[in-house]
XYZ file of C-alpha atoms in Angstrom:
479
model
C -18.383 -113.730 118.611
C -18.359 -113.845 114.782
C -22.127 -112.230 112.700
C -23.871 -115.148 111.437
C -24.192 -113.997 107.727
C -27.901 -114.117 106.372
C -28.258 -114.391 102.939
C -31.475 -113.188 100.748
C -33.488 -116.196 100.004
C -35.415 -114.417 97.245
C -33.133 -111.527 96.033
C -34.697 -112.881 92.241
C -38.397 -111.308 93.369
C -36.715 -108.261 95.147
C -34.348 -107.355 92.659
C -34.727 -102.978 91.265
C -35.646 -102.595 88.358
C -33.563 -99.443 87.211
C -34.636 -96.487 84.590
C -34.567 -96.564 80.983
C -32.526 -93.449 81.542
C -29.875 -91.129 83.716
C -26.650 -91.923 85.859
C -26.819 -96.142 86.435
C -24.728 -95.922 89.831
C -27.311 -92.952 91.014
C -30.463 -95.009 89.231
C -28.997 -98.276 91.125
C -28.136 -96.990 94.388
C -31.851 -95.227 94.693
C -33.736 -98.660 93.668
C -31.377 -100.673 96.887
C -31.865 -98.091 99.283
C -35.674 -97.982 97.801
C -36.041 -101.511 99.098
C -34.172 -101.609 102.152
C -36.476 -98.487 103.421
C -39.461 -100.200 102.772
C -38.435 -103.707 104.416
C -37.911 -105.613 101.117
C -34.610 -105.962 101.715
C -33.622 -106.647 105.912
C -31.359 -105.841 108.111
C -28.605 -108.406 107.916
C -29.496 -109.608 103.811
C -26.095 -109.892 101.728
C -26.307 -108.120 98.599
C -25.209 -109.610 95.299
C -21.596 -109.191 94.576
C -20.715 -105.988 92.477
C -19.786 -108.335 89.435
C -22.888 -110.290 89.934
C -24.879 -107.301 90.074
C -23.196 -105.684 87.472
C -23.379 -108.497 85.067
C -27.842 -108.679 86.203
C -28.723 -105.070 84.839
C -26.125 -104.585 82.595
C -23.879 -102.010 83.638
C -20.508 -100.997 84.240
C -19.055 -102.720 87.203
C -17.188 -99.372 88.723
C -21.511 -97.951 88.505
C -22.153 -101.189 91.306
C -19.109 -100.081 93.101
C -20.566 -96.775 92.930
C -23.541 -97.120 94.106
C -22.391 -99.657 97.121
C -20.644 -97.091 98.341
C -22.987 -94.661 98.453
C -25.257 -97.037 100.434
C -22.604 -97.938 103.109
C -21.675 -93.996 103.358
C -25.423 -93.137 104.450
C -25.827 -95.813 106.522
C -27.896 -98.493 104.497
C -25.112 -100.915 104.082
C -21.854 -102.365 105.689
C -18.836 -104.186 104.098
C -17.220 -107.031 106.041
C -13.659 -107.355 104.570
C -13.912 -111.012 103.137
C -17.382 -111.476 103.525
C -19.090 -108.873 101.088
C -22.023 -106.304 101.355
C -25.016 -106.493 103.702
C -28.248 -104.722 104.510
C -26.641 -102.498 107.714
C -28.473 -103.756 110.570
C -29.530 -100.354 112.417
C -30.828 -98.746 109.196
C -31.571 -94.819 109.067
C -35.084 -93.671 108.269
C -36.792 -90.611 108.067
C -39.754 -88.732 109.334
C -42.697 -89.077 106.674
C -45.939 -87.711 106.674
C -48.719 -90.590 107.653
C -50.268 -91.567 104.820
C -53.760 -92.030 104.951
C -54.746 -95.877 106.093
C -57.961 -97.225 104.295
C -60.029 -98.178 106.967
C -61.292 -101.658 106.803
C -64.957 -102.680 106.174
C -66.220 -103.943 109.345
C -68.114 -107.045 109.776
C -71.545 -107.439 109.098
C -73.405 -106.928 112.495
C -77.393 -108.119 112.711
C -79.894 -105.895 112.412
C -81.945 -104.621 115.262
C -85.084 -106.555 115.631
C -87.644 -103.956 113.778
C -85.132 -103.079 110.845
C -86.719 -103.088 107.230
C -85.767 -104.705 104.523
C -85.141 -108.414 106.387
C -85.954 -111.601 105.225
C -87.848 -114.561 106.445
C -85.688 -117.362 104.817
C -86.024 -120.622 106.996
C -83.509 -123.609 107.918
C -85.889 -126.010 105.528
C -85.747 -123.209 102.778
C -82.064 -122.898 103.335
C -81.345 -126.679 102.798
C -83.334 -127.179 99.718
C -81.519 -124.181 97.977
C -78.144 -125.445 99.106
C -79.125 -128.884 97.506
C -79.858 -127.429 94.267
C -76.898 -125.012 94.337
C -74.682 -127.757 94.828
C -76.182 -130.255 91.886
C -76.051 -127.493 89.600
C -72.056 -126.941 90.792
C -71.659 -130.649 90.535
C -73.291 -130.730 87.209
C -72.970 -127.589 85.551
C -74.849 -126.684 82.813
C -73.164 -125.801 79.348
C -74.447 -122.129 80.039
C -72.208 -121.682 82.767
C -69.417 -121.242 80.800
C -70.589 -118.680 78.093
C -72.628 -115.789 77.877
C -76.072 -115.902 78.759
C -79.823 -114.367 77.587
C -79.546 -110.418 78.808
C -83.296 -111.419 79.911
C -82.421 -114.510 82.084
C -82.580 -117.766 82.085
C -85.799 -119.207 79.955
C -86.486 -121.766 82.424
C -86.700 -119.657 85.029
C -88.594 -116.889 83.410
C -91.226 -119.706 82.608
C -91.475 -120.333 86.215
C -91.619 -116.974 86.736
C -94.728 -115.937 84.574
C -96.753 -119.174 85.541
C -96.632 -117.782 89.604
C -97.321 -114.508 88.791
C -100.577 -115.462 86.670
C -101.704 -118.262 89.159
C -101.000 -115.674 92.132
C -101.371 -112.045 91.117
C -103.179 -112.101 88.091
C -100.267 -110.880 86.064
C -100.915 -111.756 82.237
C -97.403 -112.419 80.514
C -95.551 -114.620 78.564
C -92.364 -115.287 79.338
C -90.659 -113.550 76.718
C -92.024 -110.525 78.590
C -90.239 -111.147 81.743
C -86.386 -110.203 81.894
C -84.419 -110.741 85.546
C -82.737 -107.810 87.384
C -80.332 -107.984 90.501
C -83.641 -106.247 92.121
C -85.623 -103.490 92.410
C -83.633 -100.933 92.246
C -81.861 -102.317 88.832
C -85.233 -102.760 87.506
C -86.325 -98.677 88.074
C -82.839 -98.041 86.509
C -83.657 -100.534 83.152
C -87.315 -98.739 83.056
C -86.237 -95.003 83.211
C -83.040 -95.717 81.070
C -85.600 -97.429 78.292
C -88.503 -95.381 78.335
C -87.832 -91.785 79.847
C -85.472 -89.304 79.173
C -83.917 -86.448 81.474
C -86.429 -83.592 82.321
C -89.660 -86.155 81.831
C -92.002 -85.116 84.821
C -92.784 -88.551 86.575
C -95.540 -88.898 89.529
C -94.516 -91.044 92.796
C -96.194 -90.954 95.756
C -95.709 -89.212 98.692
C -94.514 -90.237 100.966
C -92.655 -92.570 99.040
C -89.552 -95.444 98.743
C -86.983 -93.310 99.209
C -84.546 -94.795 97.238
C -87.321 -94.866 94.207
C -87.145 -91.633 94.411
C -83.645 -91.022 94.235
C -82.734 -92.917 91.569
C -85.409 -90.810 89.552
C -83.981 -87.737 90.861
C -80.305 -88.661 89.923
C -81.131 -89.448 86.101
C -82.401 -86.230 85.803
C -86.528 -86.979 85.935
C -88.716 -84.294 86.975
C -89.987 -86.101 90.061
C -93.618 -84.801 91.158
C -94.861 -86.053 94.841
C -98.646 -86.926 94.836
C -99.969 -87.487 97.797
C -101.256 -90.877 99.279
C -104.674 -90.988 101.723
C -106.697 -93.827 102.769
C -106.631 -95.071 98.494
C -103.508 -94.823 97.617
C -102.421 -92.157 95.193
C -104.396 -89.241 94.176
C -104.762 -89.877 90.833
C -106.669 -86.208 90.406
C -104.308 -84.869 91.554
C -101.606 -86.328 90.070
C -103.059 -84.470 86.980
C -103.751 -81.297 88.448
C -99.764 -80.612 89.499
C -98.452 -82.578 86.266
C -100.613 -83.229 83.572
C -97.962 -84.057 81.135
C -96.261 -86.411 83.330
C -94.943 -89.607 81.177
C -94.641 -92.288 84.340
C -96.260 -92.682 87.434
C -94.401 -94.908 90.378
C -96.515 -96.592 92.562
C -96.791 -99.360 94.879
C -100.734 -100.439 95.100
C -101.030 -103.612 96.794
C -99.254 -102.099 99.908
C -98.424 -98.968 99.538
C -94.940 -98.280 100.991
C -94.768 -96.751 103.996
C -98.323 -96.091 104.903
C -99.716 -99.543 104.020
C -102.826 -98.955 102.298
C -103.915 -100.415 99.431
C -104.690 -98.600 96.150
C -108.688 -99.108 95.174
C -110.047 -100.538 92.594
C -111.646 -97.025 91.505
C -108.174 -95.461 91.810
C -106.510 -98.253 89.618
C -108.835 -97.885 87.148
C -108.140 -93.965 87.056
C -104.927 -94.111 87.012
C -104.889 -96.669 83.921
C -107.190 -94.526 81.697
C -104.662 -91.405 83.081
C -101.580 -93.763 81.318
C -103.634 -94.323 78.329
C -105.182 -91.214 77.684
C -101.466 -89.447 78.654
C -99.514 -92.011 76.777
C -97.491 -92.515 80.233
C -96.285 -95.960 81.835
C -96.809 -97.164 85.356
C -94.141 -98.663 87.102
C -95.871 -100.685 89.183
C -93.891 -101.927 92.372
C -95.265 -105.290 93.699
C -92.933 -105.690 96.396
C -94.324 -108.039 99.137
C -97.761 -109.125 98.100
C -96.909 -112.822 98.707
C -97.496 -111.782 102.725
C -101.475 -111.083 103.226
C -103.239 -112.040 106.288
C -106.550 -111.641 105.512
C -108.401 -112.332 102.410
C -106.643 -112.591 98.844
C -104.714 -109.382 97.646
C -106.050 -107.056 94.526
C -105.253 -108.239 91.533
C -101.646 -106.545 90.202
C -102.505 -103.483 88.155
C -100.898 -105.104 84.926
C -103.224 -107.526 85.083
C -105.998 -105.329 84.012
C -103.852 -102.991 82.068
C -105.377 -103.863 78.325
C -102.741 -101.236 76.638
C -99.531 -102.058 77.598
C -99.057 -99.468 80.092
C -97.794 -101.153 82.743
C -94.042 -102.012 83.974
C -94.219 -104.649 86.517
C -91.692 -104.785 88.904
C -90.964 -107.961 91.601
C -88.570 -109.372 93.215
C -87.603 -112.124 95.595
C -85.757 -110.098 97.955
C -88.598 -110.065 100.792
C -90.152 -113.564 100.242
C -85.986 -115.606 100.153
C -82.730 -113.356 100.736
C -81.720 -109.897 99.776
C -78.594 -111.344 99.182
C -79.656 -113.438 96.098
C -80.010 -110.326 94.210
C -82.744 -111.891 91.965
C -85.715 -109.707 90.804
C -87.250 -109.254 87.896
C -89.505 -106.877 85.513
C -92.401 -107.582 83.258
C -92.582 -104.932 80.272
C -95.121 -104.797 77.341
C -94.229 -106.290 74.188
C -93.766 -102.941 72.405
C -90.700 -102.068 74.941
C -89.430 -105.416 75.450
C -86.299 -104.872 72.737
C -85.379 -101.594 74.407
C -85.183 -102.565 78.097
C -83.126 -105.810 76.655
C -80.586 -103.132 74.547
C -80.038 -101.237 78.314
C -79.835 -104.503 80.015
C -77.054 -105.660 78.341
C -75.194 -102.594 78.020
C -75.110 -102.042 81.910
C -75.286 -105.524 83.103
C -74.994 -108.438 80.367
C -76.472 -111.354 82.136
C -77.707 -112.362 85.808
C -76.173 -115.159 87.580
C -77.174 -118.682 85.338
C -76.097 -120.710 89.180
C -78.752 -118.855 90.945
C -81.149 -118.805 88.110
C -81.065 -122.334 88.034
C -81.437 -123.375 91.055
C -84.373 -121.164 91.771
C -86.094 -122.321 88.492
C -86.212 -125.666 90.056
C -87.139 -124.057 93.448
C -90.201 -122.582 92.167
C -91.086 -125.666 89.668
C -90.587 -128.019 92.784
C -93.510 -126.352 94.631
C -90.558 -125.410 97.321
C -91.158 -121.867 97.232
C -94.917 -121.659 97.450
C -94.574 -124.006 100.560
C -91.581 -121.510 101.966
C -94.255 -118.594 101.538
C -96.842 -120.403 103.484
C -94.447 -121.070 106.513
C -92.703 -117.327 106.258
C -96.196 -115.933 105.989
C -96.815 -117.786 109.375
C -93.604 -116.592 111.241
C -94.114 -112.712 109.957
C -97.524 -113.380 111.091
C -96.653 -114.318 114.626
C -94.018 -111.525 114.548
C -96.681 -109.042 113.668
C -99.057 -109.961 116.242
C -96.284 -110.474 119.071
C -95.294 -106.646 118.173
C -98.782 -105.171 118.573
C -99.610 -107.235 121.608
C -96.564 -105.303 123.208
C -96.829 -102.285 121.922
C -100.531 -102.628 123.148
C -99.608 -103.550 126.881
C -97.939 -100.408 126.914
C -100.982 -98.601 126.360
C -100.095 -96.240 123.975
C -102.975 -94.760 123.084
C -102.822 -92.662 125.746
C -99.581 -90.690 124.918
C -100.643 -90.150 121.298
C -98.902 -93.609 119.283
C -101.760 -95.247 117.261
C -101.030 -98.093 115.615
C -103.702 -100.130 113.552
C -102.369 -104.057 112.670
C -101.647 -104.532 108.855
C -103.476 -107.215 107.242
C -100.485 -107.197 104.643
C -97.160 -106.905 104.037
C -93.943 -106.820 106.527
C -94.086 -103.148 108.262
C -96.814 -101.027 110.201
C -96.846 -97.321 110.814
C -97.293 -96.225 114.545
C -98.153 -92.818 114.065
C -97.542 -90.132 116.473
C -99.087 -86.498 116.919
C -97.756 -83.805 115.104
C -94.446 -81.580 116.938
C -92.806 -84.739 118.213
C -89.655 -85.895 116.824
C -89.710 -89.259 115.458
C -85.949 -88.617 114.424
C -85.336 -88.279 117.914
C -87.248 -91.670 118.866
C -85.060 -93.228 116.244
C -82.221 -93.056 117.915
C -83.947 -93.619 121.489
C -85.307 -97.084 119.564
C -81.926 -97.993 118.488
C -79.845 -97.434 122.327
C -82.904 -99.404 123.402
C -81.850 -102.789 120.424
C -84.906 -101.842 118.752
C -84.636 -100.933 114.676
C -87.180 -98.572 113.148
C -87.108 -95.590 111.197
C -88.944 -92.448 110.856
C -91.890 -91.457 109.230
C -91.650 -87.952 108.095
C -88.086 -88.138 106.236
C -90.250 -90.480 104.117
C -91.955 -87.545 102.279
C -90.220 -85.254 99.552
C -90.828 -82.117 101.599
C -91.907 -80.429 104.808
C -95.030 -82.222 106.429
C -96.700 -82.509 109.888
C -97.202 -86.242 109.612
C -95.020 -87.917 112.441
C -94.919 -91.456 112.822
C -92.426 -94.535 113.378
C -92.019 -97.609 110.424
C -91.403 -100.583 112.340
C -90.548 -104.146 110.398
C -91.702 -107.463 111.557
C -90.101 -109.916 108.994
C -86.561 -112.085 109.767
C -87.326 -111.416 113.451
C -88.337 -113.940 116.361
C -91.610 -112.788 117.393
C -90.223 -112.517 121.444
C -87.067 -111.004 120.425
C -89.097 -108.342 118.624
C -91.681 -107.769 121.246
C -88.893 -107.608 124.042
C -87.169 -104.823 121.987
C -90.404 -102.919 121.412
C -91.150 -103.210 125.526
C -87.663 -101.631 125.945
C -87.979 -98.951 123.374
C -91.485 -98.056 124.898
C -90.007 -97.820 128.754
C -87.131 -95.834 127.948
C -87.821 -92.714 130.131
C -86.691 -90.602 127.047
C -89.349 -92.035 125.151
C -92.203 -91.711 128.017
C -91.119 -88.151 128.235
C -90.953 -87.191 124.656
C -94.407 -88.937 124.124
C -95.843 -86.909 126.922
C -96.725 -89.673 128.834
């Protein structure tokens, strides 16, 4: 029985390319044997012919020879008398060290029900922004295809400042607002723009955590003041860092304990930023989702110096994944946040802009906030009726229902490990995180953050049943 021959189909794409310099049979015979090791080149391809070959790089026919021979003498190649030279078809290999495999992402799993951070965004929300996405892709503006305003689209920035003043009080024009891909972007324009590394800066405590590390990493001197049934200490604040030049701070809910900074204590802390010369970074983060009377007025909204940085985003109230937020700075600081903003990130998205500018003109997204303000609702009170049944008073959890935002606190007595109930939660399908790593250092205060937004309110309060039966739980609760 005769070898079918096999010739390469695409020796053009596979051909060596040889060095500038040294020996051309040597330089040659490397680049084949290169190849066939690495499976460019199979077992059974004819090589070119030693003229052909020749006459492709260049070089002296008797190098080609050369150099075939060398690959048929180790075992990488095999003349057939008449036929030519082929890829040998048992071809030697040696023992290499692994090298290390890049491990690939895995796919996005769904949070446990209780997990921060999720959204509420419905089927009827989801269809209406797909509509607009896809006119705007269908009919593209002209500023799709050029650079765009470091501060956003206009359009949407008027949109932007006529919610904020109809529903927080915020007093802007829209010259003053400039989009971020969030929260976190907007801390980063803010400290970039107005602080500089060593600045003492106030947040509370305990505290976002990631706030706090992105002060941390640019170098800020990052004083904890402590949080009690008003919000920040303002006094004290001023007793451990008088010559602070920022204060974070999240009044309307504070973040993670929930309460809400007074009026008294926003007042202080706004003669403290005018009398210091400091800014507040004000962090308005989910203020669109109160249950019971209206919300506090934002603190820039009676802020007659320009002390305030507002901060918002649309991350809670739509998707995370839209990465649209935005900030509201004074007029006398507007120029340098733009400078930062377009030397780290030139422009937001002009698609998404656009199609939320018509979102929010449409009325859409104050009618989405009314429905996701029902279903957190429902979530929230399908949560504490379960964690209620359980009776958990009597092993030490109290947990009061927020009349505002997307989390609660169920606090626990001081010595138990909430760590430890973490993980208990999350063999149980239940998401929540612990309390005390929330604070910059050592504290007694133990307690569990549970969310209540982007969940079903029975698949949330069936999780929360399971967490709460878990033996391991009962037992650590002392129950």
């Amino acid at each position: 029985m005769t070898k079918k021959a096999r010739t390469n189909s695409d020796w053009s794409a596979a051909r060596p390319v040889l060095p500038a310099t040294g020996p051309r049979r040597l330089a040659l015979y490397r680049e084949l044997r290169g190849q066939i090791e690495a499976g460019r080149l199979s077992p059974g391809d004819k090589l070119p012919t030693t003229r052909d070959i020749a006459a492709r790089f260049g070089i002296a026919r008797g190098a080609a020879v050369a150099a075939y021979e060398m690959l048929a003498a180790d075992g990488f190649a095999e003349a057939r008398v008449g036929a030519g030279t082929y890829v040998a078809a048992a071809v030697p290999s040696l023992q290499k060290e692994a090298s290390p495999q890049l491990r690939n992402a895995p796919d996005a799993v769904a949070p446990l029900p209780g997990t921060l951070g999720c959204s509420t965004a419905d089927a009827t929300t989801l269809r209406i922004f797909r509509m607009l996405m896809n006119r705007h892709l269908t009919n593209p503006s002209p500023r799709h295809f050029h650079y765009n305003d470091p501060a956003g689209s206009h359009a949407l920035r008027v949109e932007i400042a006529a919610y904020l003043k109809a529903a927080r009080g915020v007093n802007c024009d829209p010259e003053q607002v400039i989009m971020t891909s969030g929260t976190q972007q907007a801390l980063d324009l803010a400290i970039r723009a107005l602080l500089k590394a060593g600045d003492p800066v106030w947040i509370e405590d305990p505290c976002y955590v990631m706030a706090r590390k992105v002060f941390a990493a640019s170098g800020m001197q990052v004083v904890p003041v402590p949080v009690d049934g008003e919000g920040l200490d303002v006094a004290a604040g001023a007793r451990l860092a008088p010559q602070a030049r920022a204060v974070y701070v999240t009044p309307s809910h504070q973040y993670p304990l929930g309460v809400t900074l007074s009026m008294a204590r926003r007042l202080q802390l706004i003669d403290w930023a005018q009398r210091a010369g400091g800014y507040i970074i004000e962090d308005d983060y989910d203020s669109e989702f109160r249950f019971s009377g209206p919300p506090l007025s934002a603190l820039q909204g009676i802020d007659g110096e320009g002390r305030v940085i507002y901060v918002g985003t649309f991350s809670k109230t739509l998707l995370p994944g839209f990465r649209i937020g935005y900030l509201v700075v004074p007029w006398t600081v507007r120029e340098r946040v733009l400078e930062v903003r377009q030397l780290t990130d030139r422009f937001p998205s002009t698609l998404a802009e656009d199609a939320l500018a018509e979102f929010l003109r449409d009325g859409h997204f104050s009618a989405h906030v009314k429905r996701a303000r029902r279903r957190v609702r429902a979530a929230r009170d399908a949560l504490m009726t379960a964690l209620e049944e359980a009776g958990l008073e009597d092993g030490g959890l109290h947990v009061m229902p927020p009349e505002q935002g997307l989390h609660l606190v169920a606090h626990l007595p001081a010595g138990i490990d909430d760590g430890a109930l973490v993980e208990i939660a999350a063999d149980a399908g239940f998401g929540v995180r612990a309390l005390s790593p929330l604070y910059a250092g050592a504290t007694d205060r133990r307690g569990l953050v549970i969310g209540f937004s982007g969940f079903e309110a029975e698949v949330l309060a069936q999780a929360a049943r399971r967490f709460i039966r878990d033996p391991r739980f009962l037992a650590l609760s002392g129950r």
